[in-house]
Amino acid sequence: MKIHKYDTVIVGAGGAGMRAAIEATKRSRTAVLTKLYPTRSHTGAAQGGMAAALANVEDDNWEWHTFDTIKGGDYLVDQDAAEILAKEAIDAVLDLEKMGLPFNRTPEGNIDQRRFGGHSRNHGEAPVRRSCYAADRTGHMILQTLYQNCVKEGVEFFNEFYVLDQIMVEVDGVKKSAGVVAYELATGEIHVFQAKAVIYASGGTGKFFKVTSNAHTLTGDGQAACYRRGLPLEDMEFFQFHPTGIWRMGILLTEGARGEGGILRNKDGERFMEKYAPVMKDLASRDVVSRSIYTEIREGRGCGPAGDHVYLDLTHLPPEQLDAKLPDITEFARTYLGIEPYTDPIPIQPTAHYAMGGIPTNVMGEVLADNTTVVPGLYAAGEVACVSVHGANRLGTNSLLDINVFGRRSGIAAAEYAAKNDFVELPEDPETFVLAQVERLLNSTGKERVAALRTELQECMDANVMVFRTEQTIKTAVERISELRERYQHVAIQDKGKRFNTDLLEAVELGNLLDLAEVMAVSALARKESRGGHYREDFPNRDDVNFMRHTMAYREVGDDGIESIRLDYKPVVQTRYQPMERKY
Amino acid sequence: MATPTMDRVEAGSAASDHLLTVTFRIRRFNPEVSDESTWQDFQIDIDPKERVLDGLHKIKWELDGSLTFRRSCAHGVCGSDAMRINGKNRLACKTLIKDIVALDKTGAAAKPITIEAIKGLTVLKDLVVDMEPFFQAYRDVMPFLVTTGNEPTRERYQSAEDRERFDDTTKCILCAACTSSCPVFWNDGQYFGPAAIVNAHRFIFDSRDEAGEQRLEILNDRDGVWRCRTTFNCTDACPRGIEVTKAIQEVKRALITRRF
Ligand SMILES: Cc1cc2nc3c(=O)[nH]c(=O)nc-3n(C[C@H](O)[C@H](O)[C@H](O)COP(=O)(O)OP(=O)(O)OC[C@H]3O[C@@H](n4cnc5c(N)ncnc54)[C@H](O)[C@@H]3O)c2cc1C
Ligand code: SF4
Ligand code: FES
């Protein structure tokens, strides 16, 4: 085992982690631990754009953006945070441009902007061009630009280091962060990083679903590490299902495709979104469009022999426009489906896309231990966190924004905290938990296989807690997950080596997914209403009287050693926007 | 406008029920076990419309958990899984079985699909190579925007045309398929390699950047662009369709004319 000492440690090198690193490195001795090489992070897969009311091509302002974000989130958004997001969006985009990001340009040479779902002029009057973009490679350009600037600033990376545990220490009755424990993939060695401040920026957890736009590596490691140490997870029942994933594969086809004029059609060729969202049509918010697609499918208007998908039609758009604005996604259709989008519509279905919930933080990125208490020295930003700027449903282009705004904020806040505070003394043998976990998996002689359990989990989640949920389906999920967690105790791996043991790490990741799936299902069961991404067929309406509040889920371990999940609730911060019915 | 109907895309299903039996012949190497690498065959039943990566996963998940490779996004955007497939550098997640498998008259697979680590970088285990020298060459070309003077309050202007000038090289995902397909790089590990030059190109031809001269000086080195023998292996290998050789030629020309 090795011990390292840094002022600030950042877990993750996606957009949020690297944006934080650029700030933290200037102000404190910083290390970035990442299980992937930075440029492999899933931020690079983002396509459509990043929202900011630059008003480069038409009238716009940050107040409209704030309103859209709150309405899009079905009023579960903390309004003070949404205001910060929309206000700081403008500088966030300009900062990236100055760092070198090659945005698409207007004829005048300004940053070009395009339409995106749920973003509107003057509180819902009509769609507005607010998304700043670089073809359909915006995330790739953000990830590359941030990495380039990390190289420029000399940010110190520990690549292929998996953080597996968060070290919490109680000092005078206050629980503080003392650092993290990591596993080095290349050698199998365990490293303890003592740090004054730790920032989690480890991304989402979409791999507990089968049809998903998320990478194999998005397994919620950060959420799970904090949760296991008694910290709450907020709003985990809210997961976004993006309307246009490639049928059966889940690979994303950006909403920018509809922003450019693409249309959703059922088997009769009907533009069905006109029925469900007369004003915004195909550009209504994602939860609305995903439910509409499944309604078409359920009512027998789906396409294909099994009637299990609909079409994204781009055939009426000029090929030049597709080549210039949507080169990557049209190539995905060609590569993976053998379809030519110039002439043929693309089969799509909703795909599990984005975790609205996560580690609760305030607007400085400080992690909360309960509804109000800050954990000294602990921060989170990006998809792993829940500020909450996305509420019950995130608007497209607001996450690339979120990672930049709150990545920056947490980087500054953490480094400033580190400058003013001392190291918290490490507990004796801080590596105990990770060591035991690794040893158990390496020595297990059980009969269960990781891949089989993971497939069962994914199928269970797709069947029971996706776009439509009922008490019965969620209960089924809770029971199945609990069985799977039991079986997970008997999981065995084949690779017993120290070098690049990805077999071992996949087993660890599955454990995280199982923990988080259970939190999601239990949180969903208790929310007896429909709001944003959480839709209960048995409670189809939003219930502001009983459920206008955030879920806070805590792991509890009884004296008998039995684990359970305790749910609590946290009020939503409301400033000037009164909840209204959400229509598009 | 033509109305799309349901019968037009049946053929395009992402996964059909028709399975093909194929052999993956993989070059295994694990220094914890032996200093020598060996070829190992795995037979799997797989839908030919699936990716080579799906095949590798099938082997890892069902047959041999110790098979080791890098991967993340599974759709060709993260650059993790460049490998030599049937002797050519490709991304496993962007290569469909049907496009590389040779079939005999009966429609059965005629030959194994061979898979090995990319060349020119030290193999650490199975398909995993040491990427450090590759990233070092990248870092050496100053891969970041350099500007002087006061920052404007708004964005810097750039015409759509100027933006287009370096579009091709912004697409790079640092997968190393190009560099590890280059015979010069195989023979001389000091050569910067195509990927580093591509990333230098991305900034040299960006109208906002002011360090073109410095980067050109770096590439004027004996291990710089002049090593390139224009064999086009890199362009063929690039999964992002970047015209790598052309970019290298443009950098050479800029070195001669000092105009860019
Ligand atoms: C296909 C796709 C398209 C999208 N398009 C858009 C869009 O157009 N606009 C928009 O606003 N949003 C979009 N999103 C959402 C947005 O891209 C993501 O939410 C966002 O990029 C997440 O960034 P992040 O930095 O939080 O996490 P990531 O980029 O996922 O990075 C996570 C990092 O954490 C590291 N990590 C994870 N676990 C560990 C561990 N245990 N130890 C150490 N390191 C760890 C990883 O190595 C990685 O570096 C899209 C998402 C997807 C999947
Ligand atoms: S130029 Fe192409 S092949 Fe080379 S590293 Fe970049 S993406 Fe890969
Ligand atoms: S897994 Fe990301 S490029 Fe292949």
mmCIF file of C-alpha atoms in Angstrom, chain B residues 18 20-22 48 97-98 100-111:
data_model
loop_
_atom_site.group_PDB
_atom_site.id
_atom_site.type_symbol
_atom_site.label_atom_id
_atom_site.label_comp_id
_atom_site.label_asym_id
_atom_site.label_seq_id
_atom_site.Cartn_x
_atom_site.Cartn_y
_atom_site.Cartn_z
ATOM 1 C CA HIS B 18 -29.270 -15.474 -37.190
ATOM 2 C CA LEU B 20 -22.769 -17.385 -36.995
ATOM 3 C CA THR B 21 -20.118 -19.599 -35.446
ATOM 4 C CA VAL B 22 -16.791 -17.795 -35.572
ATOM 5 C CA PRO B 48 -22.725 -11.127 -37.615
ATOM 6 C CA ILE B 97 -18.275 -9.107 -37.582
ATOM 7 C CA LYS B 98 -19.969 -9.346 -40.977
ATOM 8 C CA ILE B 100 -14.453 -8.742 -41.676
ATOM 9 C CA VAL B 101 -15.402 -12.394 -41.571
ATOM 10 C CA ALA B 102 -14.651 -14.510 -44.637
ATOM 11 C CA LEU B 103 -17.492 -16.906 -45.464
ATOM 12 C CA ASP B 104 -17.235 -20.175 -47.366
ATOM 13 C CA LYS B 105 -19.786 -21.379 -49.934
ATOM 14 C CA THR B 106 -22.120 -22.726 -47.276
ATOM 15 C CA GLY B 107 -22.206 -19.370 -45.509
ATOM 16 C CA ALA B 108 -20.072 -20.590 -42.608
ATOM 17 C CA ALA B 109 -17.030 -18.672 -41.395
ATOM 18 C CA ALA B 110 -14.060 -19.773 -43.465
ATOM 19 C CA LYS B 111 -11.254 -18.416 -41.328
#
